[in-house]
PDB file of C-alpha atoms in Angstrom:
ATOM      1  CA  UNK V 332       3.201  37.770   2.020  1.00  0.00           C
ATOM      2  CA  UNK V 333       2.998  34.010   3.120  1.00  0.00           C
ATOM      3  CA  UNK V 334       4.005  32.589   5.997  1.00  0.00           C
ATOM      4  CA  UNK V 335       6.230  29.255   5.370  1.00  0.00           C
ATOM      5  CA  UNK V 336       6.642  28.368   9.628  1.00  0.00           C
ATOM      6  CA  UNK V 337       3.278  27.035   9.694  1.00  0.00           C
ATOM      7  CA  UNK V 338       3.184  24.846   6.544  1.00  0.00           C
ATOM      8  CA  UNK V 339       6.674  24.149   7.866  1.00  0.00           C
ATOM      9  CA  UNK V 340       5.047  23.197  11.713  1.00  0.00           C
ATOM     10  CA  UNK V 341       2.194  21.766  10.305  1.00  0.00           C
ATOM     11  CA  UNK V 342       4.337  19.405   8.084  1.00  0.00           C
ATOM     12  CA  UNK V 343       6.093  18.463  11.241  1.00  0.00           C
ATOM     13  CA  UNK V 344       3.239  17.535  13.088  1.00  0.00           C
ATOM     14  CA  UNK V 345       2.095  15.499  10.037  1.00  0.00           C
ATOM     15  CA  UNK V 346       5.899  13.637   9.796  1.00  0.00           C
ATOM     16  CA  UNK V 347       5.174  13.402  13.729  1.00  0.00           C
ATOM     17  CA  UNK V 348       1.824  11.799  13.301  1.00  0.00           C
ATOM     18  CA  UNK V 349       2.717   9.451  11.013  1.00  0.00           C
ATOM     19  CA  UNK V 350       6.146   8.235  12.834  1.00  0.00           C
ATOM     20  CA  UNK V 351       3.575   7.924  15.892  1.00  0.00           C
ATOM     21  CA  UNK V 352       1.848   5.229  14.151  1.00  0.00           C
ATOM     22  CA  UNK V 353       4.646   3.559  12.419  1.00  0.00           C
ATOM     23  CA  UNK V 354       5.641   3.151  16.151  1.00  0.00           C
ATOM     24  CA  UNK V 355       2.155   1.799  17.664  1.00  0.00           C
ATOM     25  CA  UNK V 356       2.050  -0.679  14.440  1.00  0.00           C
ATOM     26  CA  UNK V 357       5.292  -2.040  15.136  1.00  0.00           C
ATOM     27  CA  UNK V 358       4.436  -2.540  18.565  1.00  0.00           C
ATOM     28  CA  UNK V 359       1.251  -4.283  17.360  1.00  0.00           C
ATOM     29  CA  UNK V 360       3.288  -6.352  14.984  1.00  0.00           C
ATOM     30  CA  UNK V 361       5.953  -7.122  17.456  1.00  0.00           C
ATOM     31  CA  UNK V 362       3.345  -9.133  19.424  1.00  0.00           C
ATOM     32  CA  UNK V 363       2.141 -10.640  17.090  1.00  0.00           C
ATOM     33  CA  UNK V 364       5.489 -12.339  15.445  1.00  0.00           C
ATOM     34  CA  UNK V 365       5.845 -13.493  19.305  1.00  0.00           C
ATOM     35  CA  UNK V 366       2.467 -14.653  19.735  1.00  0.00           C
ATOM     36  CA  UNK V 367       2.984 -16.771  15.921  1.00  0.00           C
ATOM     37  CA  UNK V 368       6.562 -17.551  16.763  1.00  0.00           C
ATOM     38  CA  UNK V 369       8.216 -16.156  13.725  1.00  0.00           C
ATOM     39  CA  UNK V 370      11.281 -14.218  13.406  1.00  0.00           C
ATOM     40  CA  UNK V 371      11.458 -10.638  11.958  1.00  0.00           C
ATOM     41  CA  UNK V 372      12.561  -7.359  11.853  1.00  0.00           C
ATOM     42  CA  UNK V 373      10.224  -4.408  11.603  1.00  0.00           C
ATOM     43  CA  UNK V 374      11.265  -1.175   9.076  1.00  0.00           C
ATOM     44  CA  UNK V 375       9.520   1.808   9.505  1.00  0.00           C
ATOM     45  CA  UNK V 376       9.396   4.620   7.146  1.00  0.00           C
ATOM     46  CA  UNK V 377       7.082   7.390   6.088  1.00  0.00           C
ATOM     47  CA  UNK V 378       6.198   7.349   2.170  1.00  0.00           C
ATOM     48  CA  UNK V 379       4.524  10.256   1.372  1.00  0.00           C
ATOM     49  CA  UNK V 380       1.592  11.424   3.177  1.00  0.00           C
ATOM     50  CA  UNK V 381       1.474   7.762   5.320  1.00  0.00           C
ATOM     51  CA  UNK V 382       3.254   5.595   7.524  1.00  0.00           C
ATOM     52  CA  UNK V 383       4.992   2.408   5.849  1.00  0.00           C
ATOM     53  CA  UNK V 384       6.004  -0.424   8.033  1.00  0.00           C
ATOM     54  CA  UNK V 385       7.692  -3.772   6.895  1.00  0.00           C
ATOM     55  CA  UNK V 386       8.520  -7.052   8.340  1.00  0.00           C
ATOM     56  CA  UNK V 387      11.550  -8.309   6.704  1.00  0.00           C
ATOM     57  CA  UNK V 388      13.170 -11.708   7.114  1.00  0.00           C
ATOM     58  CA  UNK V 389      16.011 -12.080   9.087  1.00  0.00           C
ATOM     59  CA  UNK V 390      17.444 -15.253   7.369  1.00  0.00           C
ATOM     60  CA  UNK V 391      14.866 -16.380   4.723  1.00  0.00           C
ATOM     61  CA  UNK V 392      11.715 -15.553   4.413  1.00  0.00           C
ATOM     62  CA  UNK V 393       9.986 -19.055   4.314  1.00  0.00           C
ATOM     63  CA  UNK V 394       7.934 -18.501   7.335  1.00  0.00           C
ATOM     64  CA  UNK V 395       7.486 -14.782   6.404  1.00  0.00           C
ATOM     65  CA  UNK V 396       5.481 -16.214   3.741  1.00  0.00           C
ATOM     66  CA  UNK V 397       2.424 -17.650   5.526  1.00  0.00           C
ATOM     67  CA  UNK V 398       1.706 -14.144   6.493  1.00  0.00           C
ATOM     68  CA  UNK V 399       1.723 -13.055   2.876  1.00  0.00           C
ATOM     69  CA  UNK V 400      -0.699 -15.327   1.838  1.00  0.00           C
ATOM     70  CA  UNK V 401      -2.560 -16.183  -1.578  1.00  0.00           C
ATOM     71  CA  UNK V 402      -2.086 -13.367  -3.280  1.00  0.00           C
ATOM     72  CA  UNK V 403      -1.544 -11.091  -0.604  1.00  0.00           C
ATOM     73  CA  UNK V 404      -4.457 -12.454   0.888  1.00  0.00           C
ATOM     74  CA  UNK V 405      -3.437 -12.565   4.886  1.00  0.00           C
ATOM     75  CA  UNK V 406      -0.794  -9.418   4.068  1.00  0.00           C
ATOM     76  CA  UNK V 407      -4.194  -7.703   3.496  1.00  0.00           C
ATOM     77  CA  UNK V 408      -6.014  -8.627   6.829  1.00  0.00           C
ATOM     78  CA  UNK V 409      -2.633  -7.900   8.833  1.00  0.00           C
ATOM     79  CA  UNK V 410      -3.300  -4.277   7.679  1.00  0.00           C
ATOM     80  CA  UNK V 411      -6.264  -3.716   8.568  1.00  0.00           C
ATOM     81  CA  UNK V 412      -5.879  -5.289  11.806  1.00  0.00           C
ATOM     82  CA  UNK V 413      -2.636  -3.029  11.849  1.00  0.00           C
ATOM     83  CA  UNK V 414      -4.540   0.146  11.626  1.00  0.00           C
ATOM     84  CA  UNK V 415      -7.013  -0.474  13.694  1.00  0.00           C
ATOM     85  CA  UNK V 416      -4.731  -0.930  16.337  1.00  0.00           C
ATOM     86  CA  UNK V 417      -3.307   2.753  15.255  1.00  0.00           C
ATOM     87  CA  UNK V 418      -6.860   3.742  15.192  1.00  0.00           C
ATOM     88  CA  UNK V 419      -7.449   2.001  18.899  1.00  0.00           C
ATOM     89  CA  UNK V 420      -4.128   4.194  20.222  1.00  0.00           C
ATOM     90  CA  UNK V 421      -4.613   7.330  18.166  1.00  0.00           C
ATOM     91  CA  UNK V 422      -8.646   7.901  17.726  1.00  0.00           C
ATOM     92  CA  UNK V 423      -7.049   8.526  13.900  1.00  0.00           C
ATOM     93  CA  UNK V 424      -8.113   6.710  10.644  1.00  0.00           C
ATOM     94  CA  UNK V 425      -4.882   5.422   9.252  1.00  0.00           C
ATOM     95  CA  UNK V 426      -3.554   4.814   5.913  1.00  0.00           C
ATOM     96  CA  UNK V 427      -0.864   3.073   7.097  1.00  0.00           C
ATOM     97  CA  UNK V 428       0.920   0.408   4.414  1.00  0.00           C
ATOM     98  CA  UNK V 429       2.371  -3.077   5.543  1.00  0.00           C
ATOM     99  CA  UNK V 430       4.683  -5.012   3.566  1.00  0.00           C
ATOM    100  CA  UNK V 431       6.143  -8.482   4.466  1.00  0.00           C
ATOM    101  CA  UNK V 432       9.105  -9.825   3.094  1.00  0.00           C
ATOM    102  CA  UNK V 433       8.419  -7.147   0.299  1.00  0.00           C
ATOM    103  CA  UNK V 434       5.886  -8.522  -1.494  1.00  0.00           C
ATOM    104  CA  UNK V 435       3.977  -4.747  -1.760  1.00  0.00           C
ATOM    105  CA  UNK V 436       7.362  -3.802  -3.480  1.00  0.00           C
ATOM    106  CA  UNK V 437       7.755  -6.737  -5.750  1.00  0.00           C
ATOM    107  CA  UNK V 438       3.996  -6.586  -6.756  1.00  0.00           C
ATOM    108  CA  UNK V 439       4.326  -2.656  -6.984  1.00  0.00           C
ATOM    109  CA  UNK V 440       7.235  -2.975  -9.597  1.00  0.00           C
ATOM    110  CA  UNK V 441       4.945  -5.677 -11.457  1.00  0.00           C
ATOM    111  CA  UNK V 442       2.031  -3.401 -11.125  1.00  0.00           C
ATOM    112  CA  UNK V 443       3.807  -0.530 -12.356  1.00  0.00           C
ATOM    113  CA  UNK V 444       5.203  -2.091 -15.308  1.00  0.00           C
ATOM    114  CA  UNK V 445       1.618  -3.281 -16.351  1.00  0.00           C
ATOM    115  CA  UNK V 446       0.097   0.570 -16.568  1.00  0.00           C
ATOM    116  CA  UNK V 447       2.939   1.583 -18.335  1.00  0.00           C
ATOM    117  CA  UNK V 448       3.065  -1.222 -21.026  1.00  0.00           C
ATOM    118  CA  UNK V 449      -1.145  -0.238 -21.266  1.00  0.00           C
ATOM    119  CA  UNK V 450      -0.774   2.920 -21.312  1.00  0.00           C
ATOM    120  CA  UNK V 451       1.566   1.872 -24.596  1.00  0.00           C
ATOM    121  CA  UNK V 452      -0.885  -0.268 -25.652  1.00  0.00           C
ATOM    122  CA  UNK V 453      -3.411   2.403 -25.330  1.00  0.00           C
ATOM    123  CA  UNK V 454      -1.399   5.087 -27.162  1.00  0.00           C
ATOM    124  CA  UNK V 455      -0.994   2.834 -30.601  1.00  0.00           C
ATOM    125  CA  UNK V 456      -4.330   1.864 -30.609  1.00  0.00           C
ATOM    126  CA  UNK V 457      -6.357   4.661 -29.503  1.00  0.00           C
ATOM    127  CA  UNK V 458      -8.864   1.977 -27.678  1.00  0.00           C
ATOM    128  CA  UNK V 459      -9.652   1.882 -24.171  1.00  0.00           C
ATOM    129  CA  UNK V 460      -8.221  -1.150 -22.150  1.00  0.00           C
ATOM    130  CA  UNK V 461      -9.996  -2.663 -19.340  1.00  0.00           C
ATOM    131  CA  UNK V 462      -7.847  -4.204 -16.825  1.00  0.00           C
ATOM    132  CA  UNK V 463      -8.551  -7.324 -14.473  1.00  0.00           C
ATOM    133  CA  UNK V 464     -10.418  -6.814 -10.971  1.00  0.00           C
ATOM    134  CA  UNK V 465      -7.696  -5.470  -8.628  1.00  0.00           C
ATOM    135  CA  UNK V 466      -6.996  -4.168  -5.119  1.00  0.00           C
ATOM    136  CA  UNK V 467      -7.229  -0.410  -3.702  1.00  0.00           C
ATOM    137  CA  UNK V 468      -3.441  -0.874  -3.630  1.00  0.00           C
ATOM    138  CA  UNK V 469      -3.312  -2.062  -6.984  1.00  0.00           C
ATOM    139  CA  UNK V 470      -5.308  -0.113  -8.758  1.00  0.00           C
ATOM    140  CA  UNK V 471      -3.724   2.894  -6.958  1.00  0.00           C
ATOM    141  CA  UNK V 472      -0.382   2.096  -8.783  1.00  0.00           C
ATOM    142  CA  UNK V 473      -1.799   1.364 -12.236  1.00  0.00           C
ATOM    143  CA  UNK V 474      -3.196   4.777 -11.880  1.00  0.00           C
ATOM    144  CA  UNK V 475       0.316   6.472 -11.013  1.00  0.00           C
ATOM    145  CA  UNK V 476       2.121   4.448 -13.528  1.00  0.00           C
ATOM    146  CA  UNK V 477      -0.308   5.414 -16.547  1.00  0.00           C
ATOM    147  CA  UNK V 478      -0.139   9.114 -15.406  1.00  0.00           C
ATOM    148  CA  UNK V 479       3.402   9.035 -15.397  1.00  0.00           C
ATOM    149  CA  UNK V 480       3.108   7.740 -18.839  1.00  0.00           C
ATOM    150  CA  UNK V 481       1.238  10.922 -19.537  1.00  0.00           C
ATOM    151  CA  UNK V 482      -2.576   9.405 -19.863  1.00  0.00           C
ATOM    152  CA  UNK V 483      -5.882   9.015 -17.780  1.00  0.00           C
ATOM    153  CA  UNK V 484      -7.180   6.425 -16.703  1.00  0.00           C
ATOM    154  CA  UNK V 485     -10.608   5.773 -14.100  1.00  0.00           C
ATOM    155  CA  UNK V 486     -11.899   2.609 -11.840  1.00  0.00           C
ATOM    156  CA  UNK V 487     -15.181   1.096 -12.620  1.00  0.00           C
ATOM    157  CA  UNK V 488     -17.540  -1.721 -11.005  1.00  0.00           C
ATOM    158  CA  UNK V 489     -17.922  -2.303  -7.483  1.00  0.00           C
ATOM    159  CA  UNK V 490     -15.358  -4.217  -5.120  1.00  0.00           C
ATOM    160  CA  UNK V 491     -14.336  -6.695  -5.276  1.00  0.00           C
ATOM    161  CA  UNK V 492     -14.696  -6.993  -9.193  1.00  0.00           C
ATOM    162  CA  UNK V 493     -13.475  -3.264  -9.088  1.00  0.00           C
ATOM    163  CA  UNK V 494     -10.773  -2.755 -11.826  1.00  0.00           C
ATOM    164  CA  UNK V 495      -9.042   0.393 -13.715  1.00  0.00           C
ATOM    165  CA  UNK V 496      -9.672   1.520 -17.357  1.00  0.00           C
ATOM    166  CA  UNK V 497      -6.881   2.983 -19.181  1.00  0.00           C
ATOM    167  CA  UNK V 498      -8.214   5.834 -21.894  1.00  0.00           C
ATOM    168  CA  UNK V 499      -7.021   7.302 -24.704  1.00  0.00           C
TER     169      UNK V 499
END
């Protein structure tokens, strides 16, 4: 006989955790759209096993922007910074995820579509397909889109020329 309370207890400490540092990174993130001067509104959600927070525009997103940076550049540095100020509160590694002005989401739909048109690619060919140096975040999605399209695939190299390999 199992017992379900406890997986059901422990999942509510986990949802707890994780809305506990959605809340300390919006905080974090608060300050700093005062400190810059730009106007926002903070999201917070969990996805999965982590917290997802997002500043979203409230007219446009123009300003929104410079915290995006080339290619995601600054969005990346605002995350870390964002969990280490979870990390600061908590004494917890987090996995948290930012997005501004959904960026994460448009680049996870283009992402997405790119392992599944490989993992195509791979199928009528038979031949392994390298792919071009990407992100953690990146290459985390490549990986779920080409097992959702039913083959493997593996990183290789070292960061930051780290990049997934689609197999047959």
């Amino acid at each position: 006989m199992t017992d379900t309370t406890s997986t059901t207890a422990e999942d509510t400490d986990v949802l707890t955790r994780l809305e506990q540092e959605g809340e300390i990174a919006a905080d974090y993130l608060e300050g700093l759209l005062d400190i810059a001067d730009l106007d926002g509104d903070i999201d917070m959600d969990v996805e999965g096993d982590r917290a997802a927070v997002s500043i979203v525009a409230e007219g446009s997103s123009r300003d929104l922007q410079k915290l995006v940076g080339r290619d995601g550049e600054v969005l990346e540095a605002l995350q870390e910074l964002t969990r280490l100020a979870v990390h600061r509160e908590t004494g917890e590694r987090s996995r948290l995820m930012l997005d501004i002005a959904g960026h994460r989401a448009r680049k996870r739909e283009k992402l997405t579509e790119l392992g599944s048109q490989t993992a195509q690619q791979v199928k009528e060919t038979g031949e392994p397909v390298k792919l071009k140096p990407m992100s953690p975040f990146e290459r985390k999605v490549v990986h779920d889109a080409v097992a959702a399209a039913g083959l493997r695939s593996e990183s290789e190299g070292e960061e930051p020329q780290r990049r997934v390999v689609v197999l047959p």
